[in-house]
Coordinates of C-alpha atoms in Angstrom, one line a residue:
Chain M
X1 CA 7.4 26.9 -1.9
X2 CA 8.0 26.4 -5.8
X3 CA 6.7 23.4 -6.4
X4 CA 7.0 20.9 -9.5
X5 CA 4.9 18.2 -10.6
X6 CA 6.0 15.1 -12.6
X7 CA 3.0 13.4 -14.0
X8 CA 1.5 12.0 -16.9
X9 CA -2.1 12.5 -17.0
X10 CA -2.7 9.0 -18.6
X11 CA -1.7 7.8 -14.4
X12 CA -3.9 7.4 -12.1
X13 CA -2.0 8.7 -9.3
X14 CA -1.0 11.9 -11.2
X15 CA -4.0 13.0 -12.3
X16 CA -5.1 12.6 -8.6
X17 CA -1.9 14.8 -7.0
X18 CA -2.7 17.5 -10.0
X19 CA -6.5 17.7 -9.2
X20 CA -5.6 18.4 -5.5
X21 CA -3.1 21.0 -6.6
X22 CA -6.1 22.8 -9.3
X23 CA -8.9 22.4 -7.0
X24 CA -7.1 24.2 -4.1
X25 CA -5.1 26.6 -6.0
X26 CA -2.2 25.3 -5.1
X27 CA 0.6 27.4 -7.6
X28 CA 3.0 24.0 -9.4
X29 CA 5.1 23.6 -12.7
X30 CA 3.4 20.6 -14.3
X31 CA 6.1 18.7 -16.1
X32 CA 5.0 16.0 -18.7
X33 CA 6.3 12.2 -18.0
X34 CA 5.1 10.4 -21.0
X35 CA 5.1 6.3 -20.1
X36 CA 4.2 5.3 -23.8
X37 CA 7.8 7.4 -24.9
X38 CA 9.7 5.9 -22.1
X39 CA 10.7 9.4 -20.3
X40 CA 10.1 7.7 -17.0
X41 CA 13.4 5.6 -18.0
X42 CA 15.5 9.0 -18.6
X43 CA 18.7 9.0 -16.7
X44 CA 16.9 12.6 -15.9
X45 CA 14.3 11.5 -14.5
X46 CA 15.7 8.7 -12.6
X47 CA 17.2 11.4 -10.9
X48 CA 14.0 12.7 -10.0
X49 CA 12.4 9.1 -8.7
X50 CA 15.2 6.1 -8.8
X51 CA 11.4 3.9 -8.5
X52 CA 10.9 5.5 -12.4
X53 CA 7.2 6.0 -12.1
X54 CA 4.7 9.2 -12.3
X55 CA 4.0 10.8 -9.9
X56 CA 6.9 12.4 -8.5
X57 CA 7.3 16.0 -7.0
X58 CA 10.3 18.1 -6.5
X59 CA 10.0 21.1 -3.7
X60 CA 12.3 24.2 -4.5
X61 CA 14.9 22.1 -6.5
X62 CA 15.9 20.5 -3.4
X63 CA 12.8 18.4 -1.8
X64 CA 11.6 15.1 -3.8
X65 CA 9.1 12.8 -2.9
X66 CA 7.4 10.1 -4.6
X67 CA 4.5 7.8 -3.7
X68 CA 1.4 9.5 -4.7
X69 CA -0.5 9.2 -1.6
X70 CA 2.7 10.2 0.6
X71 CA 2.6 13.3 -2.0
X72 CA -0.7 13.9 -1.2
X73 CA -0.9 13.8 2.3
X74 CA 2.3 16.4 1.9
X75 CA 0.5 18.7 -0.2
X76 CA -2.3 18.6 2.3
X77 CA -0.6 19.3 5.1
X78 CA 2.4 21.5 4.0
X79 CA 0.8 24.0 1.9
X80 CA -1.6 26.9 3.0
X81 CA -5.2 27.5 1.8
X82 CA -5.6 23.4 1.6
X83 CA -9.9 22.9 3.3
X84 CA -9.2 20.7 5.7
X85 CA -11.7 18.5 4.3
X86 CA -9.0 16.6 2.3
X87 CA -6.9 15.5 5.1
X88 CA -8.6 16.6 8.4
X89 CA -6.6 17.3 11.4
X90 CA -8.5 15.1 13.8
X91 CA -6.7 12.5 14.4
X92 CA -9.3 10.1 14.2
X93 CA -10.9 11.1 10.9
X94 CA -7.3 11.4 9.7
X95 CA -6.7 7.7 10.4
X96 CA -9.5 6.4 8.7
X97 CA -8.8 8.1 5.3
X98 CA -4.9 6.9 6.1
X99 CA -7.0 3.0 6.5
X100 CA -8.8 3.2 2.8
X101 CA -5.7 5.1 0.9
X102 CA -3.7 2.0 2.6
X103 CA -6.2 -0.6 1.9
X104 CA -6.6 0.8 -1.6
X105 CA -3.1 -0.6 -3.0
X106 CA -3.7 -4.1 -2.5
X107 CA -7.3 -3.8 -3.9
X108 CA -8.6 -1.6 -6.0
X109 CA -5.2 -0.4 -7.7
X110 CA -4.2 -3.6 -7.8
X111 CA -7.6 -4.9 -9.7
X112 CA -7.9 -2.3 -12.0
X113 CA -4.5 -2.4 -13.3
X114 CA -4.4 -5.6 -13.6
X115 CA -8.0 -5.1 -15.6
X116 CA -6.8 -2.8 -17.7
X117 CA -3.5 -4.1 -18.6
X118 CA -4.4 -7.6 -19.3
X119 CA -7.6 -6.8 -21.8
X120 CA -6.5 -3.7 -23.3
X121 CA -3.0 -1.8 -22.7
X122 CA -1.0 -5.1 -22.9
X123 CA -0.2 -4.9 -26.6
X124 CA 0.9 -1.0 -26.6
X125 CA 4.3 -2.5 -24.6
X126 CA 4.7 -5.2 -26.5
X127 CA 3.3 -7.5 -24.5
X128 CA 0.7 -10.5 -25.0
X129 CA -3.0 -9.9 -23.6
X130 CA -3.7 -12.4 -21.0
X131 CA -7.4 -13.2 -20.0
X132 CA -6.9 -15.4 -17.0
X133 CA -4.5 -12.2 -15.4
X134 CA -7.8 -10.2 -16.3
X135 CA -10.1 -13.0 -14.8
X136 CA -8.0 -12.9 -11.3
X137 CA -7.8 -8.8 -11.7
X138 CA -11.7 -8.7 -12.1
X139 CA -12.4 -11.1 -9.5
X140 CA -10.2 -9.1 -7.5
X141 CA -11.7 -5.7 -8.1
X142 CA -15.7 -6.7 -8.1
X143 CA -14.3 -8.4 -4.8
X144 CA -13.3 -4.8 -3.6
X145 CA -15.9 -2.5 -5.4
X146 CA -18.3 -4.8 -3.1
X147 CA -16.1 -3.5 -0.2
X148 CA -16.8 0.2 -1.0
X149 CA -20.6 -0.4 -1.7
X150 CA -20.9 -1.9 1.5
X151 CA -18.1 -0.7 4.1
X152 CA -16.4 2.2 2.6
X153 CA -20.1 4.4 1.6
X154 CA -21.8 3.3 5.0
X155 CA -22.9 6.8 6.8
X156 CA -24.7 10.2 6.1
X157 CA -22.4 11.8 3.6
X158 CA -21.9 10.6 0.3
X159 CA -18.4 10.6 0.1
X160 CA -15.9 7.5 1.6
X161 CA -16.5 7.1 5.3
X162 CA -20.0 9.0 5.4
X163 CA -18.2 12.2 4.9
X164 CA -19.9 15.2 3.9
X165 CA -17.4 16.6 1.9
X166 CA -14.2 14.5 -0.3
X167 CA -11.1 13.7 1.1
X168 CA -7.7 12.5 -0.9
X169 CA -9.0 9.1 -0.8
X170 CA -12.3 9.7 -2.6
X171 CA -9.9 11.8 -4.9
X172 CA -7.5 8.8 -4.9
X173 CA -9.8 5.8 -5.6
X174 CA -12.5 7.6 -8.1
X175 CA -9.3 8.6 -10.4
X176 CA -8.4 4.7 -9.8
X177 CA -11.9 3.8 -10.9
X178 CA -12.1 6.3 -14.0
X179 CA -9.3 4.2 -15.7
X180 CA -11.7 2.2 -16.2
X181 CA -12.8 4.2 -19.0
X182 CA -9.9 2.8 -21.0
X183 CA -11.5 -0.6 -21.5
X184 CA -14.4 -2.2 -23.3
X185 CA -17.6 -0.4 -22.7
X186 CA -19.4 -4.0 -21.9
X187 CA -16.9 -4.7 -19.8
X188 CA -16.9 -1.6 -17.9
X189 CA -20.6 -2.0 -17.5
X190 CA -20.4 -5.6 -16.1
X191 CA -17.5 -4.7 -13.6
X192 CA -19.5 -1.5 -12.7
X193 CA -23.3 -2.2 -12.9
X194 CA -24.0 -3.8 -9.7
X195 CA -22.9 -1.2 -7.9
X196 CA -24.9 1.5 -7.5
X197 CA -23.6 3.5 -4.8
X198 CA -20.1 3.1 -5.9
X199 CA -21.3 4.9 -9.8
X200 CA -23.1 7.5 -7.7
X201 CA -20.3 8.2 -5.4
X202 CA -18.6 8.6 -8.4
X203 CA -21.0 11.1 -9.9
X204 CA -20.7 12.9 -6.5
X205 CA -16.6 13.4 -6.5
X206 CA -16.5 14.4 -10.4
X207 CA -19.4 17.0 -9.4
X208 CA -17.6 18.2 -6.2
X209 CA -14.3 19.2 -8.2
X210 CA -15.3 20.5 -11.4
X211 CA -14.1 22.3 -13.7
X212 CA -10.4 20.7 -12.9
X213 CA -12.0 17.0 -12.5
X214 CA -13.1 16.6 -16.1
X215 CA -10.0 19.1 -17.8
X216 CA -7.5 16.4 -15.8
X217 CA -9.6 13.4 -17.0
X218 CA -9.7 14.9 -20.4
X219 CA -6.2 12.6 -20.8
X220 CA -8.1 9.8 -20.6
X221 CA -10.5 10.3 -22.9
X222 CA -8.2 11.2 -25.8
X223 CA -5.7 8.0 -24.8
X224 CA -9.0 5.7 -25.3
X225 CA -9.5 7.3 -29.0
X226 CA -5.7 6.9 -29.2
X227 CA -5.7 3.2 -27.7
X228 CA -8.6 2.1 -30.3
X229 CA -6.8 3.6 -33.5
X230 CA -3.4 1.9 -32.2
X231 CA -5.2 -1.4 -32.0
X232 CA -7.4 -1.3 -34.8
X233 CA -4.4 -0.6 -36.7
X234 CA -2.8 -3.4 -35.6
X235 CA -5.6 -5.7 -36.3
X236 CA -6.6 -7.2 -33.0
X237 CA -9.9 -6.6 -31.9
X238 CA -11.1 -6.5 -28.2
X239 CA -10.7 -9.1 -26.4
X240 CA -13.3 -10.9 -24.1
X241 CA -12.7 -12.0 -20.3
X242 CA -14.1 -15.1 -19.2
Chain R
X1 CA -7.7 5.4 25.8
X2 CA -8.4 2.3 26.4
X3 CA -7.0 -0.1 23.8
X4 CA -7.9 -3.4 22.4
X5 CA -5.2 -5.0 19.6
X6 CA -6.3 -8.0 17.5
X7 CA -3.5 -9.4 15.8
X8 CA -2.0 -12.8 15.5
X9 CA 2.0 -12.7 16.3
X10 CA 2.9 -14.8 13.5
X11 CA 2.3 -11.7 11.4
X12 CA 4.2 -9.3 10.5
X13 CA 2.5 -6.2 10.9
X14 CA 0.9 -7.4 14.0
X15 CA 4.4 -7.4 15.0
X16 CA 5.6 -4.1 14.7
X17 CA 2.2 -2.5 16.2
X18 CA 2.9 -4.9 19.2
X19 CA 6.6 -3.3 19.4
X20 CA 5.4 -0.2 19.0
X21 CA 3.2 -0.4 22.1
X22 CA 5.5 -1.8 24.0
X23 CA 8.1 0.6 23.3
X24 CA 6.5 3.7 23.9
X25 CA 5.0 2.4 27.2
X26 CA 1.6 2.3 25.6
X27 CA -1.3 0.1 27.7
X28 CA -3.3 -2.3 25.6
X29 CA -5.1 -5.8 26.1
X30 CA -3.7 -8.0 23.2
X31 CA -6.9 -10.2 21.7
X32 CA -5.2 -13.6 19.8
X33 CA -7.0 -13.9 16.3
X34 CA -5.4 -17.1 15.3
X35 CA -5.1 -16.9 11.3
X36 CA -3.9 -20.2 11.0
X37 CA -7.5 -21.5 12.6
X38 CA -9.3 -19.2 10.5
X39 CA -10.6 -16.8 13.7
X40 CA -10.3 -14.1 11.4
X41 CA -13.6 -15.4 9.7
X42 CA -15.3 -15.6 12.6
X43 CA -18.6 -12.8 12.5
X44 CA -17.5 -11.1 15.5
X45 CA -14.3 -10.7 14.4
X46 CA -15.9 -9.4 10.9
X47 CA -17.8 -6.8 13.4
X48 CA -14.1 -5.6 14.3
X49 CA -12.8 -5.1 11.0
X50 CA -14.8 -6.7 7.8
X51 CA -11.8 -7.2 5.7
X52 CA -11.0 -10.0 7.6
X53 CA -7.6 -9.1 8.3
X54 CA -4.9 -8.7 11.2
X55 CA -3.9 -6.5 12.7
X56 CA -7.3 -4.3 13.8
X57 CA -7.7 -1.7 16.8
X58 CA -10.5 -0.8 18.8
X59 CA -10.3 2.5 20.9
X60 CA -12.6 2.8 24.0
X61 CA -15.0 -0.1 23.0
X62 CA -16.3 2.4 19.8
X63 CA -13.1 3.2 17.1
X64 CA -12.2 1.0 15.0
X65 CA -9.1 0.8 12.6
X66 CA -7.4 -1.2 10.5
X67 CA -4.5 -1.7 8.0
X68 CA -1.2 -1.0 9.6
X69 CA 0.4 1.8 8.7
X70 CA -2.7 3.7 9.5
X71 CA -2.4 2.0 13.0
X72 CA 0.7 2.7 13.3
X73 CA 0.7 6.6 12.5
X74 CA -2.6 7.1 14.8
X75 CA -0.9 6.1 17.5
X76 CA 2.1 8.1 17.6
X77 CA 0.0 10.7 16.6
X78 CA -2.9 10.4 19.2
X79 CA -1.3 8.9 22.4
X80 CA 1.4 10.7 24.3
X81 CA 4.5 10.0 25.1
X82 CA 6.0 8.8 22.0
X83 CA 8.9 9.8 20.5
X84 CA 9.5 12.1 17.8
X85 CA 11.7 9.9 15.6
X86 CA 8.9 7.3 15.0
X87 CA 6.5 9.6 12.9
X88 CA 8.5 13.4 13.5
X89 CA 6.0 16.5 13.5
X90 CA 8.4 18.1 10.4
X91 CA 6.6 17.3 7.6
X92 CA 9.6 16.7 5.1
X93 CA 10.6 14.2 7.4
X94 CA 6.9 12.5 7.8
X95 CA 6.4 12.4 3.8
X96 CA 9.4 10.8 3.2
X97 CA 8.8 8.0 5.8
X98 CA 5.3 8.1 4.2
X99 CA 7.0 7.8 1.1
X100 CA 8.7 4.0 2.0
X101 CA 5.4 2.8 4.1
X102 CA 3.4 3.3 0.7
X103 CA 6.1 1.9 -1.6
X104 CA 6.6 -1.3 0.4
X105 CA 2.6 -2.2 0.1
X106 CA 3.2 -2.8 -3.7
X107 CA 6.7 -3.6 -3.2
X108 CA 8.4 -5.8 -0.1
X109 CA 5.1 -6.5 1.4
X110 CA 3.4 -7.8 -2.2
X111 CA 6.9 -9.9 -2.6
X112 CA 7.6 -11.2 0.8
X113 CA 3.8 -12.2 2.0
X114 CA 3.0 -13.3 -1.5
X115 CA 6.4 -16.1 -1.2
X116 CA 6.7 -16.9 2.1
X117 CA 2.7 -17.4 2.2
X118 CA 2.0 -19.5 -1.2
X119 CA 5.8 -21.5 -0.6
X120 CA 5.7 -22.5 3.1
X121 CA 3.3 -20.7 5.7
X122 CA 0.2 -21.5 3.6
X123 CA 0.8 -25.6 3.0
X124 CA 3.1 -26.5 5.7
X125 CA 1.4 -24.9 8.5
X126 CA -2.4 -23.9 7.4
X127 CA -3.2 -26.8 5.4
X128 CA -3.6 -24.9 2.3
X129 CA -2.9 -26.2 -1.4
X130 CA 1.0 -24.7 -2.4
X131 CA 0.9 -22.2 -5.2
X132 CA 4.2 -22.3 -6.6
X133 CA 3.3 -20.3 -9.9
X134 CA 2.0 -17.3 -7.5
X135 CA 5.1 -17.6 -5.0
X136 CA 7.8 -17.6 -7.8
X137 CA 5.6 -13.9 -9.2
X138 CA 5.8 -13.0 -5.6
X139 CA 9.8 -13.7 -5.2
X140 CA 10.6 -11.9 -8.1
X141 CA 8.9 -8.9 -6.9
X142 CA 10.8 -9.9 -3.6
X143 CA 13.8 -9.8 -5.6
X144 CA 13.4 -6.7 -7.1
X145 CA 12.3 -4.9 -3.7
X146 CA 16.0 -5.8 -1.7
X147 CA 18.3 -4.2 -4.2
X148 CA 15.9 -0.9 -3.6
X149 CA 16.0 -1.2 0.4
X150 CA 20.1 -1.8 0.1
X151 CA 21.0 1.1 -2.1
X152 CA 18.3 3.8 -1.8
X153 CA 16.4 3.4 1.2
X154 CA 19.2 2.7 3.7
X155 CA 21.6 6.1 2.9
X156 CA 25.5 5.5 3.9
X157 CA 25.0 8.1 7.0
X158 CA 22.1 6.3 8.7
X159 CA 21.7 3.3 10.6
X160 CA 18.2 3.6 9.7
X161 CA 15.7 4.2 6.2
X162 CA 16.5 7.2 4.9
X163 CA 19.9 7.9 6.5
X164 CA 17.7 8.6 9.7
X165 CA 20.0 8.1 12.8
X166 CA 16.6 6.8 15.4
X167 CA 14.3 4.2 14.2
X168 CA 10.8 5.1 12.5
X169 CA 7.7 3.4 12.0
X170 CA 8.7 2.1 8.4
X171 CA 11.9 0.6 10.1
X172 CA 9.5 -1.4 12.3
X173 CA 6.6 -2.3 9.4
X174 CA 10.4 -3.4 7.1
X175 CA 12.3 -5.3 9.3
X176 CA 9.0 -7.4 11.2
X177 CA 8.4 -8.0 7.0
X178 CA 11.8 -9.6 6.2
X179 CA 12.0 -11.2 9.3
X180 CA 9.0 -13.3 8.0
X181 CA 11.8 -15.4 5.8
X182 CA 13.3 -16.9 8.7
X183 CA 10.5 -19.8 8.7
X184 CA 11.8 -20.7 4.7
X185 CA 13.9 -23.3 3.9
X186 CA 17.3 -22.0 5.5
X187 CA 18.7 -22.4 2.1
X188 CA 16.5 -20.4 0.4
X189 CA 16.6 -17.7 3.1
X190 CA 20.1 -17.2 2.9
X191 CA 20.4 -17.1 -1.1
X192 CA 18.1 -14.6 -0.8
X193 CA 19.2 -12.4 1.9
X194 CA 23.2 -13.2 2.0
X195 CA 23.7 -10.5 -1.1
X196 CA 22.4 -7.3 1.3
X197 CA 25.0 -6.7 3.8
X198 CA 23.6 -3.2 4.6
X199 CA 20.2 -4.9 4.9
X200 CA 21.6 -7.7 7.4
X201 CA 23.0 -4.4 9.5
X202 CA 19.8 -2.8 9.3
X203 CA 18.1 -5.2 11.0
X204 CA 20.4 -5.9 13.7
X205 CA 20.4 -2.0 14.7
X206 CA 16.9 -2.7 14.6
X207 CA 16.7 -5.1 16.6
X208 CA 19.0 -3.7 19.4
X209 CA 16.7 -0.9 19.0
X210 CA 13.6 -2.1 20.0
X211 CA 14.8 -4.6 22.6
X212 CA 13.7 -6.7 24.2
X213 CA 10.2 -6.2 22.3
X214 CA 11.6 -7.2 19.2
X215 CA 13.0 -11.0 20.6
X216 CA 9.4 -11.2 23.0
X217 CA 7.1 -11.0 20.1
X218 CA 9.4 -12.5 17.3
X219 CA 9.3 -15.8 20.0
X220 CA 6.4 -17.3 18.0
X221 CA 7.8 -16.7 14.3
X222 CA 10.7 -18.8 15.6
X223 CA 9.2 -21.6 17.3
X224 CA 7.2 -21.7 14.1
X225 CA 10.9 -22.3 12.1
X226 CA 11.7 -25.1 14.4
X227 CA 8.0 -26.6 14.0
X228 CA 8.8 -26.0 10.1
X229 CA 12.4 -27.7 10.0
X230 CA 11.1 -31.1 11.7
X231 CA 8.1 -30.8 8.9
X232 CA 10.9 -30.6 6.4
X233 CA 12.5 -33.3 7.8
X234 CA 10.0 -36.0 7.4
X235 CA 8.3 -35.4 4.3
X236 CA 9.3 -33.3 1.2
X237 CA 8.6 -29.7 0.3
X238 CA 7.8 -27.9 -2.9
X239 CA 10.0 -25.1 -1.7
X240 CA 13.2 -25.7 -3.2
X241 CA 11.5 -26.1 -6.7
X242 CA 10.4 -22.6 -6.6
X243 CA 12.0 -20.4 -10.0

């Protein structure tokens, strides 16, 4: 199967579907999406994914699926050589990653964007900061990091659900939780701190899919040095949530 | 497998689990966790599923599971008998029904819970303060979610999501959503809904579908409309108001 990949390794979701592809030597065309240019509004690309976001995939020019966990569990499944670890075939461990990959949209994606948008990407589209958006969002994701120290990390293993080995949702939510980078390092602290087994899980995934872990993440890195010169040029300086 | 489902029928995807059952002749002891008398909070039910949240699952007094969609694709997965067309072995098929379940979380779901909770359900019937700044956010998300369900979800050939000629799982979780705006002001429901014809066929075929599941366990959403339209009646509601 030929497969393409639509990302833009600034997205959480992308850099998850390309890690999954890398660390299981799954053979893909990565084509480059860039959100801060707009090419996810192409008339080209809306072709690709009428939704116009990252991450997209396109199966010998005639398959295309969107929807980065949907993608994910497709990858998983459909391509050969995949460890089963990342989407076992036992029906009940596969149900419980399904349950935190589901429960992950409405909480932890939806915390750290709003996190990230409100204190520190706002500007870069134009649009006003808004500290009581990034209040709520924080709330929102403490609330939910909280969830994964208790809930989520209970078991043996040290990946989610006591497993010994990572799954697409550790590979889904620790690429969520590395956006974090992007913002205020007192900030990322105070969101972070209390948990400890969430930072170690953390530690864990990155170590368990090196080398591709950090050369995906390597995006982020160089849009935070990017991010800081765009704003320092413009004259604002961080902001502060309350 | 013996099956326990806590849900509360005046939610949505309690709904379409409950159909689902029924449907594919699937045994199960329903447990009431009433939302609107907080049950949910209750510490056993916390011991059941610790978001606090309907529906849950309990297989054989020891598995647990929540969220859903997660529910919903372990059982046509794990018990037999059920057909094909609700989560199909090809997996083309299965990512691209996995494809609308995952886009309606952030999408219909975020839009149509987040209005119909913070406009009506919440202070007319659960006694909670109305948040009309967060239900006018959620209804443009609503909003913006329809136009998507009428022109790319629901292909021409279909009388299902994605052109698919036999109902799925995501035409269950979709339809129990937007059936939710039945218990808004009737005003409200049709401006919103009156633009989608291809919507408003959608869920008929649905319904005639999944019959007569779909009228048994919609019975309490509408009994909650008529309990709504006297409430309306006697004092005033915010609902109207809503940008």
């Amino acid at each position: 199967m030929k497969l393409k990949v639509f990302a833009d390794r600034g997205s959480q979701p992308s850099r998850a579907v390309l890690i999954l592809c890398k660390a299981n030597g799954i053979e893909f065309e990565e084509v480059q999406i860039q959100l801060a240019k707009g090419e996810h509004k192409s008339p080209e690309y809306e072709a690709i994914n009428p939704m116009k976001q990252v991450p997209a995939i396109d199966v010998d020019g005639k398959f295309r699926l969107f929807e980065s966990h949907a993608i994910l569990r497709f990858l998983a499944t459909a391509f050969p050589g995949i460890a089963e670890h990342w989407y076992p075939a036992d029906v009940f461990k596969r149900a419980q990653i399904d349950s935190a990959l589901d429960w992950h949209h409405s909480t932890i994606r939806r915390g750290s964007v709003g996190v990230v948008l409100n204190t520190t990407l706002a500007p870069l589209f134009g649009r006003p900061l808004d500290p009581q958006a990034a209040a709520e969002a924080e709330k929102l994701l403490s609330a939910s990091l909280a969830k994964i120290e208790s809930f989520w990390l209970k078991g043996d293993g040290p990946f989610l659900l006591g497993n010994s080995e990572p799954s697409i949702a550790d590979l889904s939510l620790v690429c969520e939780i590395m956006q974090l980078e992007l913002v205020d390092e007192k900030l990322q602290k105070r969101i972070l701190d209390p948990y400890e087994k969430v930072r170690k899980w953390v530690e864990d995934t990155k170590k368990a899919i090196q080398p591709h872990f950090d050369e995906i993440h390597a995006a982020v890195f160089q849009n935070k040095e990017m991010i800081k010169k765009a704003l320092a040029g413009a004259g604002s300086g961080e902001t502060k949530t309350s | 497998m013996k099956l326990k489902l806590f849900v509360d029928r005046l939610s949505q995807p309690c709904r379409a689990i409950l159909i689902f059952c029924k449907l594919n002749g699937i045994e199960f002891e329903e447990v009431t966790i009433d939302f609107c008398k907080r049950e949910n909070l209750s510490p056993e039910y916390q011991k059941i599923n610790p978001m606090q949240l309907v529906p849950a699952i309990e297989v054989d007094g020891e598995f647990k599971l929540f969220e859903s969609h997660a529910i919903l694709r372990f059982l046509a997965c794990a018990f037999p008998g059920v057909a094909d067309h609700w989560y199909p072995a090809d997996l083309f098929e299965r990512a691209q029904i996995d494809s609308v379940l995952d886009w309606h979380h952030s999408n219909l779901r975020h839009g149509t819970t987040g209005f119909v909770f913070n406009s009506t359900v919440g202070p007319l019937l659960a006694g909670l303060p109305p948040n009309l700044e967060a239900a006018a956010e959620a209804r443009k998300v609503l909003l913006a979610s329809l136009p998507k369900v009428e022109s790319f979800w629901l292909k021409s050939d279909g009388h299902f999501l994605l052109g698919r000629s036999q109902p799925s799982i995501a035409d269950l979780i979709l339809v129990c959503e937007i059936m939710q705006l039945e218990v808004l002001d009737e005003k409200v429901r049709k401006q919103i809904l009156d633009p989608y014809k291809k919507i408003g066929k959608w869920i008929d075929d649905t319904r005639n579908a999944t019959q007569p599941y779909f009228d048994e366990f919609h019975a309490v959403l509408f009994r909650a409309k008529e309990k709504l339209i006297k409430i309306r009646s006697t004092g005033s509601s915010d609902e109207t108001k809503i940008k």
